[in-house]
Amino acid sequence: MGFDVAGVRAQTAGVGERVHLNSAGAALMPDPVVEEMVAHLRLEARVGGYEAAESAAARMEGFYSSVARLLGAHPQEVAFVESATRAWELALGSVPLKAGDRILTTVSEYSSNGMGLVKAAGAVGARVEVVADDGEGVVDVGALEQALEEGGVVLVAINHMPTHNGLVNPVERVGRACRAHGVLFLVDACQSVGQVQVDVERVGCDFLTATGRKFLRGPRGTGLLYAREGAGVGEPAVVDVSSAEWVGPDAYRVRGDARRFESFERSVAGQLGLAVAADYACALGMGAVAERVGWLGEVLRERLSVLEGVRVWDRGRVGERSGIVTFSVRGVGAEWVRAFLAREGVNVSVSRVHNQVWEYEGLPEQVVRASVHYYNTEEELAVLVDALARRVGA
């Protein structure tokens, strides 16, 4: 696959301690990210936070170019925020909604997004409509196009990859439909940035949000927001001295670029670390990353699916699924499985049904989520599978 697995593992301290299959929660950071952050924190301790930030001003500015290169955007279209959820809320808050407007979303939408949509719509008398899935579990683009044809749609807000179940929504097709109807398009790319190539021009979105801590392998408490130049949205819901400036005794002017969504106070070390993470991903090549993650995900699904008593719950088109694998074990709960695997030295997490407010019927209350990344190996997948085999065969 043209991928130096040994090299990236040598730069990932945690692989020597655990089998980490929880990158959909928080991936292991590579050494260069950690070193950049620790060096800045030490500088803050010596000279003070403001002074350290001043000395790092050029590298902070480089964050915007690094993320823009990763996403195929322009630096002025990138903002640094403290989380993907915050970025998503800021984007939604700038969309001018009024009574009677329609918002389209997906069956698999994350619950925080769902609540945000319902709250924003309810405040003005707009309504949220859930577009059905197709037979493979991804958003039905034909049904979405039909809803757009009916008129009144102001915003389409969908996830690229949901928090569980492996599917990948066809965001590029959705983007083309939104552009054809002049409708704003907001993409939650929380699980996809750092896992697959995400090009905002090809996606055709007006907003895209992502976190640092997941597949991008950046620090926690960091996120990014892409806001397309010329999208024609309103002001952010909140402004401060970083996003706007006074122009008179009772007037202010909001910045014209994506930094109108930023706040003055932030983790400088986090911003620097996220820039290094973006550069690290670009240097590896997202095509190679996507190929390896997709392959590892399918290997794990195949090995789990043949175990007696184990059910894989993933949906989506075969050959296009993500590295997020969800399963259950007959007779025991997902939390029990997570704790059992932790004792075996394997990190996984639990996905709960309430995390997807409009999910398809039949999903258990909880499922185990194992999420692979490019630094994982087949041997590590075997540790998980062998442990489960011993459990279900006992």
XYZ file of C-alpha atoms in Angstrom, residues 131-284:
154
model
C -34.220 12.050 4.737
C -34.555 8.273 4.509
C -31.639 5.915 3.929
C -31.340 3.816 0.811
C -31.123 0.027 0.855
C -27.449 0.071 1.828
C -27.897 2.414 4.758
C -26.502 5.640 3.299
C -28.582 8.760 2.802
C -30.935 8.356 -0.161
C -29.772 11.088 -2.543
C -32.818 10.619 -4.759
C -35.139 11.240 -1.821
C -33.045 14.255 -0.833
C -33.238 15.685 -4.358
C -36.996 15.238 -4.319
C -37.206 17.122 -1.012
C -35.094 19.918 -2.490
C -37.378 20.108 -5.522
C -40.333 20.756 -3.220
C -38.739 24.065 -2.194
C -38.304 25.895 1.081
C -35.107 24.101 2.084
C -32.543 26.482 3.556
C -29.997 24.026 4.915
C -28.872 20.440 4.416
C -26.846 19.199 7.402
C -25.445 15.668 7.299
C -22.533 13.645 8.592
C -19.879 12.256 6.287
C -19.352 9.235 8.532
C -21.600 8.571 11.527
C -20.134 7.800 14.920
C -20.755 4.079 14.409
C -21.700 1.400 11.855
C -19.084 1.917 9.162
C -21.142 3.688 6.529
C -19.881 6.603 4.453
C -22.484 9.057 3.196
C -22.130 10.261 -0.432
C -21.407 13.867 0.479
C -20.141 14.812 -2.978
C -23.448 13.804 -4.569
C -25.331 15.657 -1.856
C -23.139 18.695 -2.435
C -23.947 18.739 -6.137
C -27.655 18.586 -5.348
C -27.367 21.450 -2.861
C -25.461 23.631 -5.306
C -28.031 22.959 -8.026
C -30.788 24.240 -5.720
C -28.842 27.078 -4.065
C -29.107 25.484 -0.617
C -26.496 25.796 2.146
C -24.655 22.562 2.936
C -23.125 21.790 6.360
C -20.989 18.646 6.678
C -19.975 17.016 9.943
C -16.629 15.448 9.007
C -15.691 14.610 12.582
C -14.895 10.976 11.764
C -13.615 11.404 8.217
C -10.932 14.125 8.339
C -7.703 12.224 8.896
C -9.226 8.915 7.814
C -9.987 9.623 4.137
C -9.274 12.380 1.653
C -11.704 15.241 2.253
C -11.637 17.939 -0.423
C -14.092 20.738 0.276
C -14.228 21.768 -3.381
C -15.258 18.274 -4.441
C -17.695 17.981 -1.537
C -19.207 21.329 -2.476
C -20.031 22.295 1.098
C -20.447 25.734 2.605
C -19.353 24.563 6.044
C -17.332 21.581 7.206
C -16.422 20.779 10.793
C -13.931 18.335 12.297
C -12.116 17.545 15.503
C -8.434 17.189 16.211
C -8.553 14.213 18.536
C -9.962 11.492 16.289
C -8.462 10.226 13.032
C -6.443 13.388 12.489
C -4.382 12.353 15.551
C -4.290 15.831 17.029
C -4.840 16.930 20.628
C -8.106 16.906 22.537
C -9.799 20.259 22.960
C -9.139 21.257 19.344
C -11.310 21.470 16.271
C -11.554 23.197 12.933
C -14.203 24.910 10.880
C -14.173 25.411 7.139
C -16.424 28.259 6.009
C -16.581 28.792 2.256
C -15.656 32.248 1.123
C -18.695 33.927 -0.366
C -21.232 31.545 1.171
C -23.382 34.533 2.105
C -24.333 33.475 5.622
C -25.083 35.773 8.539
C -22.996 36.802 11.520
C -21.813 34.303 14.120
C -24.061 34.019 17.148
C -21.204 35.265 19.347
C -18.493 37.818 18.576
C -15.494 39.085 20.523
C -12.324 41.108 19.976
C -10.871 38.333 17.853
C -13.819 37.919 15.493
C -14.892 41.570 15.219
C -13.778 45.139 15.936
C -15.407 48.300 17.187
C -16.031 50.885 14.460
C -17.982 53.380 16.559
C -19.508 53.963 19.992
C -22.301 51.474 19.333
C -21.198 49.628 16.194
C -18.855 46.806 15.308
C -17.652 45.102 12.152
C -17.288 41.324 11.875
C -14.264 39.911 10.107
C -14.854 38.873 6.523
C -12.963 35.568 6.686
C -13.550 32.337 8.594
C -11.804 33.684 11.665
C -15.008 35.543 12.463
C -15.922 32.255 14.177
C -12.871 32.255 16.451
C -12.493 33.417 20.039
C -9.522 35.287 21.423
C -8.863 32.770 24.187
C -7.629 29.389 23.027
C -5.045 26.704 23.660
C -2.033 27.917 21.717
C -0.310 24.588 22.311
C -3.413 22.872 20.968
C -3.471 25.005 17.831
C 0.208 24.335 17.199
C -0.278 20.625 17.799
C -3.240 20.479 15.434
C -1.179 22.180 12.724
C 1.513 19.523 13.096
C -1.141 16.798 12.954
C -2.493 18.226 9.681
C 1.024 18.387 8.226
C 1.700 14.827 9.398
C -1.414 13.540 7.628
C -0.533 15.403 4.429
C 3.019 14.024 4.478
C 1.739 10.446 4.738
